[in-house]
Short mmCIF file of C-alpha atoms in Angstrom, two decimals:
data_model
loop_
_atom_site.label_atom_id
_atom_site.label_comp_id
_atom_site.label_asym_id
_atom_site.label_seq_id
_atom_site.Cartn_x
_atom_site.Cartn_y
_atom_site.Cartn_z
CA UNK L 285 -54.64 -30.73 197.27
CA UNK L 286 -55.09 -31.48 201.14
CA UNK L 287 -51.05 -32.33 201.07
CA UNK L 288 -50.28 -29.06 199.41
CA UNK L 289 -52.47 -27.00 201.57
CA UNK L 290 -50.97 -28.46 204.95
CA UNK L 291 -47.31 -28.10 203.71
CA UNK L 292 -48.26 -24.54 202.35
CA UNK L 293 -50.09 -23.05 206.02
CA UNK L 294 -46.99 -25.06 207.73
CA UNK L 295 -44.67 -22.98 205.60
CA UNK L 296 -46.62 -19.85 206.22
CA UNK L 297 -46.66 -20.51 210.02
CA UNK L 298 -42.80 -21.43 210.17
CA UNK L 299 -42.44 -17.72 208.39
CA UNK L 300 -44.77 -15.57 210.51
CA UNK L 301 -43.93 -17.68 213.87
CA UNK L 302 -40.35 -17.41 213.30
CA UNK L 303 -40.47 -13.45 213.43
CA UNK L 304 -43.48 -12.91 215.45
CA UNK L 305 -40.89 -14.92 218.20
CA UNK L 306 -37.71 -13.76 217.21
CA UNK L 307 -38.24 -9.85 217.03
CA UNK L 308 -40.17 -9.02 220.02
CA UNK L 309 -36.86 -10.50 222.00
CA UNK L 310 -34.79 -8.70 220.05
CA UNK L 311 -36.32 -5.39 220.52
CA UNK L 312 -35.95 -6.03 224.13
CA UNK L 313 -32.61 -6.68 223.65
CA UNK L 314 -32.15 -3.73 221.53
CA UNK L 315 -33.78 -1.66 224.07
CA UNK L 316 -31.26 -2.70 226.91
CA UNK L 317 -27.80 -2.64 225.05
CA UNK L 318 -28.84 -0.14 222.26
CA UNK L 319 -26.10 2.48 223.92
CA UNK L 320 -23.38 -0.28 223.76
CA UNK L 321 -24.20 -1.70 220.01
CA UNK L 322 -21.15 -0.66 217.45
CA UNK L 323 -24.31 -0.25 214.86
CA UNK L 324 -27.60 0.00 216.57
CA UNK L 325 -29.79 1.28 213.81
CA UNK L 326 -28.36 -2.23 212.03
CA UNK L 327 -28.95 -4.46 214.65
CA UNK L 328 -32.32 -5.63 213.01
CA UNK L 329 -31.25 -5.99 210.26
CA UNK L 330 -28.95 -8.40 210.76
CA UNK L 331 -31.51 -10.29 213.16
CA UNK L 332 -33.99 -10.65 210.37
CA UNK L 333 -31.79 -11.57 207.86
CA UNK L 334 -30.75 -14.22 210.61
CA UNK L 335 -34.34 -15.02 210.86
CA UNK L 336 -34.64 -15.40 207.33
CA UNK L 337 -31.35 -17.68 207.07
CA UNK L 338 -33.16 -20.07 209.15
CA UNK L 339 -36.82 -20.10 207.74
CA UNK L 340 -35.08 -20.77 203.98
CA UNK L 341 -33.60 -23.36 205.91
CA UNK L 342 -36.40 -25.07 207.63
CA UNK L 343 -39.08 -24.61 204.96
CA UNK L 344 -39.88 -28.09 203.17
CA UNK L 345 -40.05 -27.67 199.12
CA UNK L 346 -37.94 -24.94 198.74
CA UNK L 347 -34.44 -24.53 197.59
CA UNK L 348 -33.05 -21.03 197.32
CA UNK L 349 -29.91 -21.19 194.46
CA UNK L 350 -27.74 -17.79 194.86
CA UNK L 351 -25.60 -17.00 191.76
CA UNK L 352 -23.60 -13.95 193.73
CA UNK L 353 -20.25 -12.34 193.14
CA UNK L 354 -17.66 -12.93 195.86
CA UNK L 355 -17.83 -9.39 196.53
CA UNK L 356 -21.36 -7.26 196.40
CA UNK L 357 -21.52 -3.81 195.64
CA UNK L 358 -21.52 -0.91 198.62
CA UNK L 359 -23.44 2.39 198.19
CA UNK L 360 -25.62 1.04 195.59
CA UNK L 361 -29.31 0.68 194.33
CA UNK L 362 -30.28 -2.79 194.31
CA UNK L 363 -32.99 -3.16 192.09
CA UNK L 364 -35.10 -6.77 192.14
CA UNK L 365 -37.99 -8.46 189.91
CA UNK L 366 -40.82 -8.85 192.48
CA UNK L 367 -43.41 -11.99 192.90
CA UNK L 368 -43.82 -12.79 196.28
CA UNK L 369 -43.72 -11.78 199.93
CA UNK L 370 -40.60 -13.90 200.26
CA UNK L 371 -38.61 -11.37 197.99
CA UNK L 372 -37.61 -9.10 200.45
CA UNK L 373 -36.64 -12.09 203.01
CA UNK L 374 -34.56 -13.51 200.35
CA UNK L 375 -32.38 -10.25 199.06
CA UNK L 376 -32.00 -9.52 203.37
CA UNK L 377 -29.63 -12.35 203.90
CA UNK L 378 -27.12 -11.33 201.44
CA UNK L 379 -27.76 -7.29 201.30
CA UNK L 380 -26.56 -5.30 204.32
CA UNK L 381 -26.94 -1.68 205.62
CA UNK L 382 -29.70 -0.82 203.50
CA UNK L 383 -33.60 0.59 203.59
CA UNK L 384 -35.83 -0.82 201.61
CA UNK L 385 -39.46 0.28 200.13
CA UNK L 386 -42.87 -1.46 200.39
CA UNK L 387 -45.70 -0.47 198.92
CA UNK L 388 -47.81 -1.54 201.91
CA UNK L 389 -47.98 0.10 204.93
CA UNK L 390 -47.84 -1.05 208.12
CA UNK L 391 -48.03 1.44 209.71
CA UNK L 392 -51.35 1.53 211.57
CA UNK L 393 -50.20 -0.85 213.93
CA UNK L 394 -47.96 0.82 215.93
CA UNK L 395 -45.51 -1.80 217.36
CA UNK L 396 -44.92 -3.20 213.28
CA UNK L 397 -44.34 0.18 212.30
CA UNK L 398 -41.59 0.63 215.05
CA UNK L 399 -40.16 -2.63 214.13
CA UNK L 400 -40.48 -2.20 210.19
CA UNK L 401 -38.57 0.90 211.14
CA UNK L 402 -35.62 -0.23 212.46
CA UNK L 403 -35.69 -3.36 209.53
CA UNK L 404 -34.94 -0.38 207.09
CA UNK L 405 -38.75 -0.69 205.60
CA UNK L 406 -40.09 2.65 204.31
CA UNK L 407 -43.73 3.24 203.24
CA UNK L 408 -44.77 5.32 200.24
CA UNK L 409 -48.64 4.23 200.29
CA UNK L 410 -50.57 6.87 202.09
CA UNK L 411 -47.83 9.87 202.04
CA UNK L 412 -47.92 12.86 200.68
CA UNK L 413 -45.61 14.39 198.30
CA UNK L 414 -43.34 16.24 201.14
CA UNK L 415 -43.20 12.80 202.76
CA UNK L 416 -42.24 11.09 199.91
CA UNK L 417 -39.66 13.68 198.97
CA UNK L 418 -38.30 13.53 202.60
CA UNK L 419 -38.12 9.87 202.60
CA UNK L 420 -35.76 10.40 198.97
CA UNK L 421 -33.43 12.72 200.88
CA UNK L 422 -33.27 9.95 203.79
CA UNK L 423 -32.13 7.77 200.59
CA UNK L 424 -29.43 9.83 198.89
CA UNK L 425 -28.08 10.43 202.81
CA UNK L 426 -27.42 6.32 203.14
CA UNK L 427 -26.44 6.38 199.58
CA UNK L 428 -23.41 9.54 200.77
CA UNK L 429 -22.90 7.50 203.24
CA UNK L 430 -21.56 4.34 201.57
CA UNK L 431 -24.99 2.18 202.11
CA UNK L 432 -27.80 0.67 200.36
CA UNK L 433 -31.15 1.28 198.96
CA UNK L 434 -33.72 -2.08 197.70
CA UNK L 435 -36.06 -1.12 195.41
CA UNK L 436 -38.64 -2.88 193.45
CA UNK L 437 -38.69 -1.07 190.32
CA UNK L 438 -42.00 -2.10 188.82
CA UNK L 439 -43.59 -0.85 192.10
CA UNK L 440 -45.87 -3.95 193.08
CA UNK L 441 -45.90 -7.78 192.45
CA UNK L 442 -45.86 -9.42 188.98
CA UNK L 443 -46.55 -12.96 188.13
CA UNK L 444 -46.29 -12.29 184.24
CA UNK L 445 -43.35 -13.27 181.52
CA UNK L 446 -42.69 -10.19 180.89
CA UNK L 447 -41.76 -7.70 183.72
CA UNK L 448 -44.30 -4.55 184.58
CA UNK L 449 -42.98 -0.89 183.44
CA UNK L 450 -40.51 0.36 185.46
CA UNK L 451 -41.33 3.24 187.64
CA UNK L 452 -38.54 6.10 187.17
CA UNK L 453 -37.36 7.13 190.90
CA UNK L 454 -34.36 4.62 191.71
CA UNK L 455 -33.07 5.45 188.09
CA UNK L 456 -33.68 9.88 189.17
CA UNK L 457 -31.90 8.68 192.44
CA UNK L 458 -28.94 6.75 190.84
CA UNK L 459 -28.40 9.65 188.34
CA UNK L 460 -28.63 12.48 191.52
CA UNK L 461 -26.33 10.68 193.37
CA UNK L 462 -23.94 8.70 190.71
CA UNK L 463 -24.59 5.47 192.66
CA UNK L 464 -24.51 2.49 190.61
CA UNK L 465 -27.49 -0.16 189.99
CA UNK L 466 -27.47 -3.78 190.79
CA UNK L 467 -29.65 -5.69 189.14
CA UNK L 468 -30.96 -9.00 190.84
CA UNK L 469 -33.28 -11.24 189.16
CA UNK L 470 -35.52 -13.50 191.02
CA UNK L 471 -37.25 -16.59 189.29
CA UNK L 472 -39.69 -19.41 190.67
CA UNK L 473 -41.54 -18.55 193.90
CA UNK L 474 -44.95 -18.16 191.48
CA UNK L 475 -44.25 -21.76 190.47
CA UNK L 476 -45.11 -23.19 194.60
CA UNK L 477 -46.61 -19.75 196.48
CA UNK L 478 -49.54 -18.46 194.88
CA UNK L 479 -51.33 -15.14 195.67
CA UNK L 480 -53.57 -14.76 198.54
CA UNK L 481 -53.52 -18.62 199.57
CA UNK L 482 -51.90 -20.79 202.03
CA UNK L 483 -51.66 -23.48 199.60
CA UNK L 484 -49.01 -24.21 197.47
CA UNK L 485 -49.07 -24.70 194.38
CA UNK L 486 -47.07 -28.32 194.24
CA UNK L 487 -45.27 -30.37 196.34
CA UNK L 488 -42.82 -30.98 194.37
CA UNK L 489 -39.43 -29.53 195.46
CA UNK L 490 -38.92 -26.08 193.88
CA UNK L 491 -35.66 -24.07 193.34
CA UNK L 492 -35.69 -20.16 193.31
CA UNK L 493 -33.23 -18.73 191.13
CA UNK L 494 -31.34 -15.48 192.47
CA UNK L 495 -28.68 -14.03 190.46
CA UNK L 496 -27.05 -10.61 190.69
CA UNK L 497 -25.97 -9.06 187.60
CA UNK L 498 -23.25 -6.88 186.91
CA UNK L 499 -23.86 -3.37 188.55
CA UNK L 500 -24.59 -0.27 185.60
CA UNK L 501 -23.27 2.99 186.28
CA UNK L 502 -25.35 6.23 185.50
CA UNK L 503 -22.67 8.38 184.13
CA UNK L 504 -22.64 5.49 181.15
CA UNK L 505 -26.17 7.01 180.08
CA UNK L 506 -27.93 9.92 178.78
CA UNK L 507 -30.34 10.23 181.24
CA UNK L 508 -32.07 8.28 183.71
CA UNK L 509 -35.29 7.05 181.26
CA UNK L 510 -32.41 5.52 178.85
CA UNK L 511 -30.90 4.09 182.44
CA UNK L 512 -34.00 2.85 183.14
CA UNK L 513 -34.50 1.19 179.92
CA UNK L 514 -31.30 -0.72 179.64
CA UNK L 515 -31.76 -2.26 183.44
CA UNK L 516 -35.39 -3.46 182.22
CA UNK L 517 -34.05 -4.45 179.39
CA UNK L 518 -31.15 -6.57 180.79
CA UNK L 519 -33.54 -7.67 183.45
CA UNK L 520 -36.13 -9.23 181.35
CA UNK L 521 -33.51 -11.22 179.17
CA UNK L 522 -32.09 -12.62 182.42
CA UNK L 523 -35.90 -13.50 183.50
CA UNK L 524 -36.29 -15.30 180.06
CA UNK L 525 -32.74 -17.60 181.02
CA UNK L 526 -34.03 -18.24 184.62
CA UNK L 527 -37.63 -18.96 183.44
CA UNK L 528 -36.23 -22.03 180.75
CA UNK L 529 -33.62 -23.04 183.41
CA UNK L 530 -36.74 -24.07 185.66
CA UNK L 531 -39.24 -24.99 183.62
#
């Protein structure tokens, strides 16, 4: 237990050191060349998913396994299975040019909201429903303009077997603006990071499972509840492979 604990806070610390170091220098840097960067409003982006590259490469115990296309999918809804803080990490360093929604907020400190910000990260928790709305129109603009929006569709983390319902606004979204979904299923950071503890839950090495399915176009569907339920649908079953591959 001691031996899981230590490699578990050391994990935690490599995580939260890593960007705790890494973005306050790169705000400073954004704040000095911002007027001569091709793609400021990017430019964190691609230092977190940078930052991420290396923590998934440092971190003892865990193996990350992509199963990607050679190409990915532009101006598209990603939607992911959710278990862990190290979701969103893991779907940065292959997605680009995207924003991305939390359910916490950050907000109340005022230098992580800045910097959450400029990662893409938007907040519903806390907003009202013209906020909300205005934070959908900031969504179907990226989406006109050729970019990308993460969401987690059952709206929080899930540990279970079988996924959480869906909640219905990426599917209203894909249908308003005839943007395809991605599906990517995520499978085996609830078998070494519990909830709410340092510790994991082994020390035996662990591989995560990430595989992108094939994207699903709205037109193809009635309306966006019978969207909805064919992405869960196909989701789950793709859960169910993942889960026997690693068990």
């Amino acid at each position: 237990m001691l031996l899981k604990c230590i490699i578990g806070s050391f994990s935690h610390f490599l995580f939260f050191g890593l960007l705790f170091v890494s973005l306050p220098i790169a705000f400073l840097f954004y704040l000095l060349t911002k007027t001569f960067l091709k793609e400021p409003e990017y430019f964190f982006q691609k230092g977190f998913a940078l930052t991420n590259k290396l923590f998934f490469f440092m971190v003892p115990r865990i193996v990350v396994k992509y199963d990607l296309p050679s190409t990915l999918p532009k101006s598209a809804l990603y939607l992911s299975t959710h278990q862990s803080i190290l979701d969103y990490p893991i779907l940065s360093t292959f997605i680009s040019k995207h924003l991305m929604v939390a359910k916490v907020n950050l907000g109340a400190v005022p230098f992580v909201a800045k910097i959450s910000d400029l990662v893409g990260v938007r907040y519903f928790a806390g907003k009202n429903l013209d906020d909300v709305s205005q934070i959908y129109n900031e969504f179907e603009e990226m989406l006109l303009l050729g970019n990308n929006i993460i969401f987690f569709p059952e709206g929080t983390r899930h540990t279970g077997a079988k996924l959480a319902p869906f909640k219905r606004g990426a599917f209203r979204l894909a249908v308003k603006t005839n943007r395809p979904i991605v599906p990517v299923v995520i499978e085996g950071l609830t078998k070494i990071l519990p909830r709410k503890s340092f510790c994991f839950k082994t020390i035996k090495k662990t591989t995560i499972h990430v595989k992108m399915l094939d994207p699903i176009y709205p037109e193809l569907f009635k309306n966006d509840l019978a969207l909805m339920r064919h992405v869960q649908e196909i989701m789950q079953k793709q859960k169910d492979i993942l889960c026997d591959t690693s068990s």
